[in-house]
Amino acid sequence: MFTTTRRLLLSLALLPAGPAMADDQNLTMGVGSPVSSLDPHYHLLRSNNEVAQMLFDGLLTTDARAQLQPGLAESWRTVGDDMWEFTLREGVRFHDGTPLTTDDIAFTFERIPQMRGPGASFSAMVRPVQRLEIVSDRIVRMHTSRPAPLLPTYLSQVMILSRRLHAEATTSDFNSGKAAIGTGPFRLVSHASGDRIVVARNDQYWGPKPQWAGVTYRMITNDAARTAALLSGDVDIIDQISTSDLERLRHDNRFRVAETTSLRVMYITLDGTREPPVPLLSAQGDRNPLADPRVRRALAMAIDRRQLVERVMEGAALATAQFMPPGSYSAIPDRPVPAADPAGARRLLAEAGYPQGFQITLMGSNDRYMNDARVVQAIGQMWTRIGVRTTVEAQPYATFIGRATRREAPAALLTWGNSTGEVSVLLNSVLRTPNRDRGHGAANRLLYSNPAMDALVAAAEVEMDDAKREDLLRRASAAALDDGMLVPLYLQNALWAMRSGLTYEARMDERNDPTTVRAAAR
């Protein structure tokens, strides 16, 4: 205990005592999304995962373009269609000196299904593995009940724990720092929930050593406050830049902006599966107008995606009519973004029996995603122009997502970050017919069911040939998109601003990675 405490105190001495300008040794990051836990298996949430990847490692990782790279496993291969083999690096140790073993991989796979977190679970990431075989002190084989082409991709999200260190550890033990001992590039120094996390460089790290002796990860959820912290020098780099600040930062030579089209697609859900009466939706007769595909097409046709991108998002997004960025794996190559057609939308409404339109409430958050409240307001105005009288309710995310989950929102602005670099997880989680035992449709709030799409997703799940699997995923996406209950709007840009002396490679998965923040060449 004395040794551990002394190490933490020595690490803490490397860091600034309070909010301060960074120097050549220490970095302060201002981030917009809070972290709910330091337990790497508690909640499948981007902000949690990015902190977990400072302290822990997965068997694999991904680069800025969402491509798989070696992690704790230096290599991996298939052995037939129902087995994956991973070879561990030699000499990897946890922060306290405990060596990494293949038994730690087994322990991690045992622990994850037992976790009970508040939201998306890591269980789906390990579910394909039916049996884990320890071949030697460095080789582990994962037997699957059927072909599992995406298993390596899933495992890039799963952090490895130690049976010796973590067998009895609770989530509270991780949050207190007692169990936050990993193999990652940084060691935990302190954790103030909802405020900041302080880490120090792991000088025994198996991979490239981070440039920074210490990193302070400050959670500043208010956009204006986060930008103000950068301008004042309290932080060195911020994420999720408000579009209202973007041009100013781009043209201020004291700062540098890094950006890329992200894997995060923003979309509108239209609850056409609910039997009437539908909350917050009023139409003549006893029908749910959203059940009619002509009405859904009309609402989609009324949306001017280019106007959303140019005027609301101020250029910090890419208009889309599908779920993936152009050129990425599983993107549909020939699906153009349609121009808005209000006149055509009104004709479709009349054809569907709603020449005078109807009343609807469109919900969204006002504190979670870039310009979220402004986006729902703009879409509400576009729908009202075609005769669909729209009430907009933009509210704190915690309130909104609860109401959306209870299906109180006939129409809602939602999102999915395709962090695996392809569309299968979105299709499986958001659109597949719900089946809790199989892990299908975990985020399918509409209870949408499309048997043709389900069959294509099921075939893609077991197709080991990349080209054939991509074709199946494209066809599955098209089947869901043609139904129109999810209307893609745009792919949000991933944005960072930093002091001019720094560089950062913008990541498509939006992750903050202090190991790739570097001092610019002078």
Coordinates of C-alpha atoms in Angstrom, one line a residue:
M1 CA 0.0 0.0 0.0
F2 CA 2.8 2.4 0.8
T3 CA 4.5 1.8 -2.5
T4 CA 1.2 2.5 -4.5
T5 CA 0.5 5.7 -2.5
R6 CA 4.0 7.0 -2.9
R7 CA 3.9 6.4 -6.7
L8 CA 0.7 8.3 -7.0
L9 CA 2.1 11.2 -5.0
L10 CA 5.2 11.3 -7.2
S11 CA 3.0 11.3 -10.3
L12 CA 0.8 14.0 -8.9
A13 CA 3.9 16.2 -8.4
L14 CA 4.4 16.2 -12.1
L15 CA 1.1 17.9 -12.7
P16 CA -0.1 21.5 -12.3
A17 CA -1.7 22.2 -8.9
G18 CA -4.8 23.8 -10.5
P19 CA -6.1 25.2 -13.7
A20 CA -3.0 26.4 -15.5
M21 CA -1.4 26.9 -18.9
A22 CA 0.1 23.6 -20.2
D23 CA 3.9 23.3 -20.5
D24 CA 6.0 20.9 -22.4
Q25 CA 5.2 18.1 -19.9
N26 CA 1.5 18.5 -19.0
L27 CA -1.6 18.6 -21.1
T28 CA -5.1 19.8 -20.1
M29 CA -8.1 18.7 -22.2
G30 CA -11.5 20.2 -22.0
V31 CA -14.2 17.7 -23.1
G32 CA -17.9 18.0 -23.6
S33 CA -19.2 14.6 -22.5
P34 CA -19.2 13.5 -18.9
V35 CA -17.8 10.1 -17.8
S36 CA -20.1 7.9 -15.8
S37 CA -17.5 5.4 -14.5
L38 CA -13.9 4.3 -14.7
D39 CA -15.0 0.7 -14.7
P40 CA -14.2 -0.2 -18.3
H41 CA -17.1 -2.7 -18.6
Y42 CA -19.8 -0.7 -16.9
H43 CA -21.4 1.2 -19.8
L44 CA -20.7 1.1 -23.5
L45 CA -20.4 4.9 -23.9
R46 CA -17.8 6.8 -26.0
S47 CA -16.7 9.1 -23.2
N48 CA -16.2 6.1 -20.8
N49 CA -14.4 4.2 -23.5
E50 CA -11.9 7.0 -24.3
V51 CA -10.9 7.3 -20.6
A52 CA -10.7 3.5 -20.3
Q53 CA -8.3 3.4 -23.2
M54 CA -6.0 5.8 -21.4
L55 CA -5.7 3.4 -18.4
F56 CA -6.3 0.0 -20.1
D57 CA -5.8 -1.8 -23.4
G58 CA -7.8 -4.1 -25.6
L59 CA -6.5 -7.0 -27.6
L60 CA -6.9 -4.7 -30.6
T61 CA -7.4 -1.0 -31.1
T62 CA -8.4 1.3 -34.0
D63 CA -6.6 4.2 -35.6
A64 CA -8.0 7.7 -36.5
R65 CA -9.6 6.2 -39.7
A66 CA -11.3 3.4 -37.7
Q67 CA -8.9 0.8 -39.0
L68 CA -7.9 -2.1 -36.8
Q69 CA -4.4 -2.1 -35.3
P70 CA -2.6 -4.5 -32.9
G71 CA -3.1 -3.9 -29.2
L72 CA -2.3 -6.4 -26.5
A73 CA -2.5 -9.0 -29.3
E74 CA 0.4 -8.5 -31.7
S75 CA -1.3 -10.7 -34.2
W76 CA -4.6 -12.5 -34.9
R77 CA -5.9 -14.9 -37.5
T78 CA -8.8 -17.2 -38.3
V79 CA -8.5 -21.0 -37.8
G80 CA -11.3 -22.2 -39.9
D81 CA -14.6 -20.4 -40.0
D82 CA -15.5 -20.8 -36.3
M83 CA -12.3 -19.9 -34.5
W84 CA -10.1 -16.9 -34.0
E85 CA -6.5 -17.1 -32.6
F86 CA -4.8 -14.2 -30.8
T87 CA -1.1 -14.0 -29.9
L88 CA -0.3 -11.8 -27.0
R89 CA 2.7 -9.5 -26.8
E90 CA 5.5 -10.6 -24.6
G91 CA 6.4 -8.7 -21.4
V92 CA 3.2 -6.6 -20.9
R93 CA 2.6 -5.7 -17.3
F94 CA -0.2 -3.9 -15.4
H95 CA 0.7 -0.6 -13.7
D96 CA 1.5 -2.4 -10.4
G97 CA 3.9 -4.8 -12.2
T98 CA 1.5 -7.8 -12.4
P99 CA 2.2 -9.6 -15.7
L100 CA -0.5 -10.0 -18.3
T101 CA -1.5 -13.6 -18.9
T102 CA -3.9 -15.4 -21.2
D103 CA -6.0 -16.2 -18.1
D104 CA -6.7 -12.5 -17.9
I105 CA -8.4 -12.7 -21.3
A106 CA -10.5 -15.5 -19.9
F107 CA -11.4 -13.6 -16.8
T108 CA -12.4 -10.5 -18.8
F109 CA -14.8 -12.7 -20.9
E110 CA -16.2 -14.1 -17.7
R111 CA -16.8 -10.7 -16.1
I112 CA -18.5 -8.8 -18.8
P113 CA -21.8 -10.9 -19.0
Q114 CA -22.2 -10.4 -15.2
M115 CA -22.1 -6.6 -15.4
R116 CA -25.3 -4.6 -15.0
G117 CA -24.8 -1.0 -16.2
P118 CA -27.4 1.7 -17.0
G119 CA -27.3 1.4 -20.8
A120 CA -25.6 -0.3 -23.7
S121 CA -23.7 -3.3 -22.6
F122 CA -20.4 -4.9 -23.7
S123 CA -22.1 -8.3 -23.6
A124 CA -22.8 -8.1 -27.3
M125 CA -19.1 -7.7 -28.0
V126 CA -18.2 -11.0 -26.4
R127 CA -21.4 -12.9 -27.1
P128 CA -20.1 -14.6 -30.3
V129 CA -17.5 -16.5 -28.2
Q130 CA -18.8 -19.8 -27.1
R131 CA -15.6 -21.1 -25.6
L132 CA -12.2 -19.7 -24.9
E133 CA -9.2 -22.0 -25.1
I134 CA -5.8 -21.1 -23.6
V135 CA -3.3 -22.7 -25.9
S136 CA -0.1 -21.4 -24.3
D137 CA 1.1 -18.5 -22.1
R138 CA 0.8 -16.3 -25.2
I139 CA -1.9 -17.8 -27.5
V140 CA -5.6 -17.9 -26.9
R141 CA -8.2 -19.3 -29.2
M142 CA -11.9 -18.1 -29.3
H143 CA -14.3 -20.7 -30.5
T144 CA -17.5 -19.3 -31.9
S145 CA -20.8 -21.1 -32.4
R146 CA -20.8 -19.9 -36.0
P147 CA -18.6 -17.7 -38.2
A148 CA -18.0 -14.3 -36.5
P149 CA -16.2 -12.0 -39.0
L150 CA -16.6 -8.9 -36.7
L151 CA -15.2 -10.4 -33.5
P152 CA -11.8 -8.6 -33.8
T153 CA -13.6 -5.3 -34.4
Y154 CA -15.8 -5.9 -31.4
L155 CA -12.8 -6.7 -29.2
S156 CA -11.2 -3.3 -30.0
Q157 CA -13.9 -2.0 -27.6
V158 CA -13.2 -4.5 -24.8
M159 CA -10.5 -3.6 -22.2
I160 CA -8.6 -6.4 -20.6
L161 CA -8.6 -6.8 -16.8
S162 CA -6.5 -8.9 -14.5
R163 CA -8.0 -11.9 -12.6
R164 CA -5.4 -11.4 -9.8
L165 CA -6.2 -7.6 -9.5
H166 CA -9.9 -7.4 -10.4
A167 CA -11.6 -10.7 -9.5
E168 CA -13.3 -9.1 -6.5
A169 CA -13.3 -5.5 -7.7
T170 CA -16.6 -3.6 -7.9
T171 CA -17.4 -0.6 -10.1
S172 CA -17.0 1.6 -7.0
D173 CA -13.5 0.3 -6.6
F174 CA -12.7 1.5 -10.1
N175 CA -14.3 4.9 -9.5
S176 CA -12.3 5.3 -6.2
G177 CA -9.1 4.5 -8.0
K178 CA -8.4 1.4 -6.0
A179 CA -9.0 -1.0 -8.9
A180 CA -8.2 1.4 -11.8
I181 CA -5.0 -0.5 -12.6
G182 CA -4.5 -1.4 -16.2
T183 CA -1.8 -1.9 -18.9
G184 CA -2.5 1.4 -20.6
P185 CA -0.3 4.3 -21.5
F186 CA -1.4 6.3 -18.4
R187 CA -1.9 5.6 -14.7
L188 CA -4.7 7.1 -12.7
V189 CA -3.7 9.9 -10.3
S190 CA -7.1 11.2 -9.2
H191 CA -10.8 11.1 -10.2
A192 CA -13.4 13.8 -9.3
S193 CA -16.6 12.5 -10.7
G194 CA -18.2 14.8 -13.2
D195 CA -15.3 17.3 -12.9
R196 CA -11.9 15.9 -13.9
I197 CA -9.6 12.9 -14.2
V198 CA -5.9 13.3 -13.8
V199 CA -3.5 10.7 -15.2
A200 CA 0.3 10.3 -15.3
R201 CA 2.4 8.7 -18.0
N202 CA 3.1 5.0 -17.6
D203 CA 6.8 4.9 -18.2
Q204 CA 6.8 1.1 -18.4
Y205 CA 4.2 1.1 -21.2
W206 CA 4.7 -1.6 -23.8
G207 CA 3.9 0.7 -26.7
P208 CA 5.1 4.2 -27.8
K209 CA 5.4 6.4 -24.7
P210 CA 3.0 9.4 -24.6
Q211 CA 4.7 12.8 -24.9
W212 CA 2.9 14.1 -21.8
A213 CA 4.1 13.3 -18.3
G214 CA 0.6 14.2 -17.1
V215 CA -2.9 14.8 -18.6
T216 CA -5.8 16.5 -16.9
Y217 CA -9.1 15.5 -18.5
R218 CA -11.6 18.2 -17.6
M219 CA -15.4 17.6 -18.2
I220 CA -16.8 21.0 -19.3
T221 CA -20.2 20.2 -20.7
N222 CA -21.2 23.8 -21.6
D223 CA -20.0 24.7 -25.1
A224 CA -19.4 28.4 -24.3
A225 CA -17.6 27.5 -21.1
R226 CA -15.4 25.0 -22.9
T227 CA -14.4 27.5 -25.5
A228 CA -13.8 30.2 -22.9
A229 CA -11.4 27.8 -21.1
L230 CA -9.4 27.4 -24.3
L231 CA -9.3 31.2 -25.0
S232 CA -8.2 31.9 -21.4
G233 CA -5.5 29.2 -21.5
D234 CA -7.1 27.1 -18.7
V235 CA -7.1 24.2 -21.2
D236 CA -4.9 23.3 -24.2
I237 CA -7.4 21.5 -26.4
I238 CA -11.2 21.1 -26.5
D239 CA -13.6 18.9 -28.4
Q240 CA -17.1 19.4 -29.7
I241 CA -16.6 23.0 -30.7
S242 CA -19.7 25.0 -31.0
T243 CA -20.3 26.0 -34.7
S244 CA -20.8 29.6 -33.5
D245 CA -17.2 29.6 -32.4
L246 CA -15.7 27.6 -35.3
E247 CA -14.9 30.4 -37.8
R248 CA -13.4 32.6 -35.1
L249 CA -11.1 29.8 -34.0
R250 CA -10.2 28.9 -37.6
H251 CA -9.0 32.5 -38.2
D252 CA -7.2 33.1 -34.9
N253 CA -3.5 32.3 -35.3
R254 CA -3.3 31.5 -31.6
F255 CA -5.3 28.4 -32.3
R256 CA -5.5 25.4 -34.6
V257 CA -8.6 23.5 -35.6
A258 CA -8.6 19.7 -36.5
E259 CA -11.7 18.2 -38.1
T260 CA -13.0 15.3 -40.1
T261 CA -16.3 13.8 -41.1
S262 CA -17.2 11.5 -38.3
L263 CA -18.9 8.2 -38.1
R264 CA -21.8 9.8 -36.2
V265 CA -25.0 10.0 -38.2
M266 CA -27.9 12.2 -37.0
Y267 CA -31.3 11.0 -38.0
I268 CA -35.1 11.5 -37.3
T269 CA -37.2 8.6 -36.1
L270 CA -40.8 8.4 -37.2
D271 CA -42.9 6.0 -35.0
G272 CA -45.0 4.3 -37.6
T273 CA -45.3 1.0 -35.7
R274 CA -47.4 2.3 -32.8
E275 CA -51.1 1.6 -32.7
P276 CA -53.3 4.7 -32.2
P277 CA -53.8 6.8 -30.2
V278 CA -50.2 8.0 -30.5
P279 CA -49.0 10.5 -27.8
L280 CA -48.4 14.0 -29.1
L281 CA -49.8 13.2 -32.5
S282 CA -53.2 14.4 -33.7
A283 CA -54.8 13.5 -37.0
Q284 CA -58.3 13.0 -38.4
G285 CA -59.7 9.5 -38.0
D286 CA -58.2 6.8 -35.9
R287 CA -55.1 6.1 -37.9
N288 CA -51.4 6.7 -37.1
P289 CA -50.4 8.8 -40.1
L290 CA -46.8 7.8 -39.6
A291 CA -47.8 4.2 -40.4
D292 CA -48.3 5.2 -44.0
P293 CA -45.0 5.1 -46.0
R294 CA -46.3 8.0 -48.1
V295 CA -46.5 10.2 -45.0
R296 CA -43.0 9.2 -44.0
R297 CA -41.7 10.0 -47.5
A298 CA -43.4 13.4 -47.4
L299 CA -41.8 14.3 -44.1
A300 CA -38.4 13.2 -45.4
M301 CA -38.9 15.2 -48.6
A302 CA -39.7 18.3 -46.7
I303 CA -36.3 18.3 -45.0
D304 CA -33.7 20.4 -46.6
R305 CA -30.5 18.7 -45.6
R306 CA -28.2 21.1 -47.3
Q307 CA -29.8 24.0 -45.5
L308 CA -29.3 22.2 -42.2
V309 CA -25.6 21.7 -43.0
E310 CA -25.0 25.2 -44.3
R311 CA -27.1 27.3 -42.0
V312 CA -27.7 25.4 -38.8
M313 CA -24.5 23.3 -38.7
E314 CA -22.5 26.2 -40.3
G315 CA -20.6 23.7 -42.6
A316 CA -19.6 21.4 -39.8
A317 CA -21.4 18.3 -41.2
L318 CA -22.0 16.4 -44.3
A319 CA -25.5 15.9 -45.7
T320 CA -26.4 12.3 -46.1
A321 CA -29.2 9.9 -47.1
Q322 CA -27.6 6.8 -45.5
F323 CA -25.8 5.7 -42.3
M324 CA -22.1 5.7 -43.3
P325 CA -19.7 8.3 -44.7
P326 CA -18.9 8.0 -48.5
G327 CA -16.2 5.6 -49.3
S328 CA -16.3 3.8 -46.0
Y329 CA -16.9 0.1 -45.7
S330 CA -20.6 -0.8 -46.1
A331 CA -21.5 2.7 -47.4
I332 CA -24.0 2.6 -50.3
P333 CA -22.1 4.0 -53.3
D334 CA -25.0 5.2 -55.4
R335 CA -27.4 6.8 -52.9
P336 CA -27.5 10.5 -53.5
V337 CA -28.7 13.1 -51.1
P338 CA -32.2 14.2 -52.4
A339 CA -33.0 17.9 -52.7
A340 CA -35.9 19.1 -50.6
D341 CA -39.3 19.0 -52.4
P342 CA -42.0 20.7 -50.3
A343 CA -44.5 20.7 -53.2
G344 CA -44.0 16.9 -53.7
A345 CA -44.3 16.4 -50.0
R346 CA -47.7 18.2 -49.9
R347 CA -48.9 16.0 -52.9
L348 CA -48.0 12.8 -51.0
L349 CA -49.8 14.0 -47.9
A350 CA -52.9 14.6 -49.9
E351 CA -52.6 11.2 -51.6
A352 CA -52.3 9.6 -48.2
G353 CA -55.5 11.3 -47.0
Y354 CA -54.1 14.3 -45.2
P355 CA -54.6 17.3 -47.5
Q356 CA -54.8 19.6 -44.4
G357 CA -51.8 17.9 -42.7
F358 CA -51.9 16.9 -39.0
Q359 CA -50.3 17.9 -35.7
I360 CA -47.1 16.3 -34.4
T361 CA -44.5 16.8 -31.7
L362 CA -40.8 16.6 -32.6
M363 CA -38.5 16.0 -29.7
G364 CA -34.8 16.3 -29.3
S365 CA -32.1 17.1 -26.8
N366 CA -30.7 20.6 -26.2
D367 CA -27.5 19.8 -24.4
R368 CA -26.0 16.7 -26.0
Y369 CA -25.0 17.0 -29.6
M370 CA -23.8 19.9 -31.7
N371 CA -26.6 22.4 -32.3
D372 CA -29.2 19.7 -31.4
A373 CA -31.9 22.2 -30.3
R374 CA -31.4 24.3 -33.4
V375 CA -31.7 21.3 -35.7
V376 CA -35.1 20.2 -34.3
Q377 CA -36.4 23.8 -34.5
A378 CA -35.4 24.0 -38.2
I379 CA -37.0 20.7 -39.1
G380 CA -40.1 21.7 -37.2
Q381 CA -40.3 24.8 -39.4
M382 CA -39.8 22.7 -42.6
W383 CA -42.6 20.4 -41.6
T384 CA -45.0 23.2 -40.7
R385 CA -44.5 24.6 -44.2
I386 CA -46.0 21.5 -45.8
G387 CA -49.0 21.6 -43.4
V388 CA -47.7 19.3 -40.7
R389 CA -48.2 21.6 -37.7
T390 CA -45.1 20.8 -35.6
T391 CA -44.5 21.5 -31.9
V392 CA -40.9 21.2 -31.0
E393 CA -39.7 20.1 -27.6
A394 CA -36.0 20.4 -27.0
Q395 CA -35.0 19.3 -23.5
P396 CA -32.1 18.1 -21.5
Y397 CA -30.8 14.7 -22.8
A398 CA -31.5 12.8 -19.6
T399 CA -35.2 13.8 -19.8
F400 CA -35.5 13.5 -23.6
I401 CA -34.0 10.0 -23.9
G402 CA -36.3 8.6 -21.2
R403 CA -39.3 9.9 -23.0
A404 CA -38.0 8.6 -26.3
T405 CA -37.4 5.2 -24.8
R406 CA -41.0 5.2 -23.4
R407 CA -42.2 6.0 -27.0
E408 CA -43.6 9.4 -26.0
A409 CA -42.0 11.0 -29.0
P410 CA -43.8 10.3 -32.3
A411 CA -40.8 11.9 -34.0
A412 CA -37.3 12.4 -32.5
L413 CA -33.8 13.5 -33.4
L414 CA -31.5 10.7 -32.4
T415 CA -28.0 9.6 -33.4
W416 CA -25.6 6.6 -33.7
G417 CA -21.8 6.7 -33.7
N418 CA -20.6 3.9 -35.9
S419 CA -17.4 3.5 -33.9
T420 CA -16.6 0.0 -35.4
G421 CA -16.2 1.7 -38.8
E422 CA -19.1 -0.2 -40.5
V423 CA -22.9 -0.3 -40.3
S424 CA -23.6 -3.7 -38.8
V425 CA -23.8 -2.6 -35.2
L426 CA -26.3 0.2 -36.0
L427 CA -28.5 -2.3 -38.0
N428 CA -28.3 -4.9 -35.3
S429 CA -29.0 -2.5 -32.4
V430 CA -31.3 0.2 -33.8
L431 CA -33.2 -1.5 -36.6
R432 CA -33.2 -5.3 -36.1
T433 CA -36.4 -6.9 -34.7
P434 CA -35.9 -6.9 -30.9
N435 CA -34.8 -10.2 -29.4
R436 CA -33.3 -9.8 -25.9
D437 CA -31.9 -13.3 -25.7
R438 CA -30.0 -12.9 -29.0
G439 CA -28.9 -9.3 -28.3
H440 CA -30.9 -7.9 -31.3
G441 CA -32.6 -4.5 -31.3
A442 CA -31.2 -3.3 -28.0
A443 CA -31.7 0.3 -29.1
N444 CA -34.8 -0.3 -31.3
R445 CA -37.1 2.2 -29.6
L446 CA -39.7 2.0 -32.4
L447 CA -40.0 -1.8 -32.1
Y448 CA -39.4 -1.7 -35.9
S449 CA -39.4 -5.0 -37.7
N450 CA -38.4 -5.7 -41.3
P451 CA -37.9 -9.4 -42.0
A452 CA -36.1 -8.8 -45.2
M453 CA -33.6 -6.6 -43.5
D454 CA -33.2 -9.0 -40.6
A455 CA -32.4 -11.8 -43.0
L456 CA -29.7 -9.8 -44.7
V457 CA -28.1 -8.7 -41.4
A458 CA -28.2 -12.3 -40.2
A459 CA -26.4 -13.4 -43.4
A460 CA -23.8 -10.7 -43.0
E461 CA -23.1 -11.7 -39.4
V462 CA -21.7 -15.0 -40.6
E463 CA -20.1 -14.1 -43.9
M464 CA -16.3 -14.2 -43.7
D465 CA -15.7 -12.9 -47.2
D466 CA -15.3 -9.1 -46.8
A467 CA -16.8 -8.2 -50.2
K468 CA -19.8 -10.5 -49.9
R469 CA -20.4 -9.2 -46.3
E470 CA -20.2 -5.6 -47.5
D471 CA -22.8 -6.3 -50.2
L472 CA -25.2 -7.8 -47.7
L473 CA -24.8 -4.8 -45.3
R474 CA -25.5 -2.4 -48.2
R475 CA -28.6 -4.2 -49.1
A476 CA -29.8 -4.4 -45.5
S477 CA -29.2 -0.6 -45.1
A478 CA -31.2 0.1 -48.3
A479 CA -34.1 -2.1 -47.1
A480 CA -34.3 -0.1 -43.9
L481 CA -33.8 3.3 -45.5
D482 CA -36.5 2.6 -48.1
D483 CA -39.0 2.0 -45.3
G484 CA -38.4 5.5 -44.0
M485 CA -38.8 5.1 -40.3
L486 CA -35.3 6.4 -39.8
V487 CA -34.4 9.5 -41.9
P488 CA -30.7 10.2 -42.0
L489 CA -29.9 13.9 -42.0
Y490 CA -26.1 14.5 -41.8
L491 CA -22.8 13.1 -40.6
Q492 CA -21.5 15.4 -37.9
N493 CA -18.0 16.6 -38.1
A494 CA -15.6 15.6 -35.4
L495 CA -14.0 18.9 -34.2
W496 CA -11.1 19.9 -32.0
A497 CA -9.5 23.3 -31.3
M498 CA -6.1 23.6 -29.6
R499 CA -3.5 26.2 -28.9
S500 CA -1.3 26.7 -32.0
G501 CA 1.7 24.9 -30.5
L502 CA -0.2 21.5 -30.7
T503 CA -1.3 19.1 -33.4
Y504 CA -3.9 16.4 -33.3
E505 CA -5.1 13.9 -35.9
A506 CA -8.9 14.2 -35.9
R507 CA -10.5 10.8 -35.3
M508 CA -13.6 9.6 -37.2
D509 CA -14.9 7.9 -34.0
E510 CA -14.7 11.3 -32.1
R511 CA -12.5 9.8 -29.4
N512 CA -10.2 12.1 -27.4
D513 CA -6.8 10.4 -27.5
P514 CA -4.0 12.3 -25.6
T515 CA -1.4 9.9 -26.9
T516 CA -1.7 11.6 -30.3
V517 CA -1.8 15.2 -29.1
R518 CA 1.7 16.4 -29.9
A519 CA 3.8 19.6 -29.7
A520 CA 3.9 21.1 -33.2
A521 CA 7.3 21.2 -34.9
R522 CA 8.9 24.6 -34.4

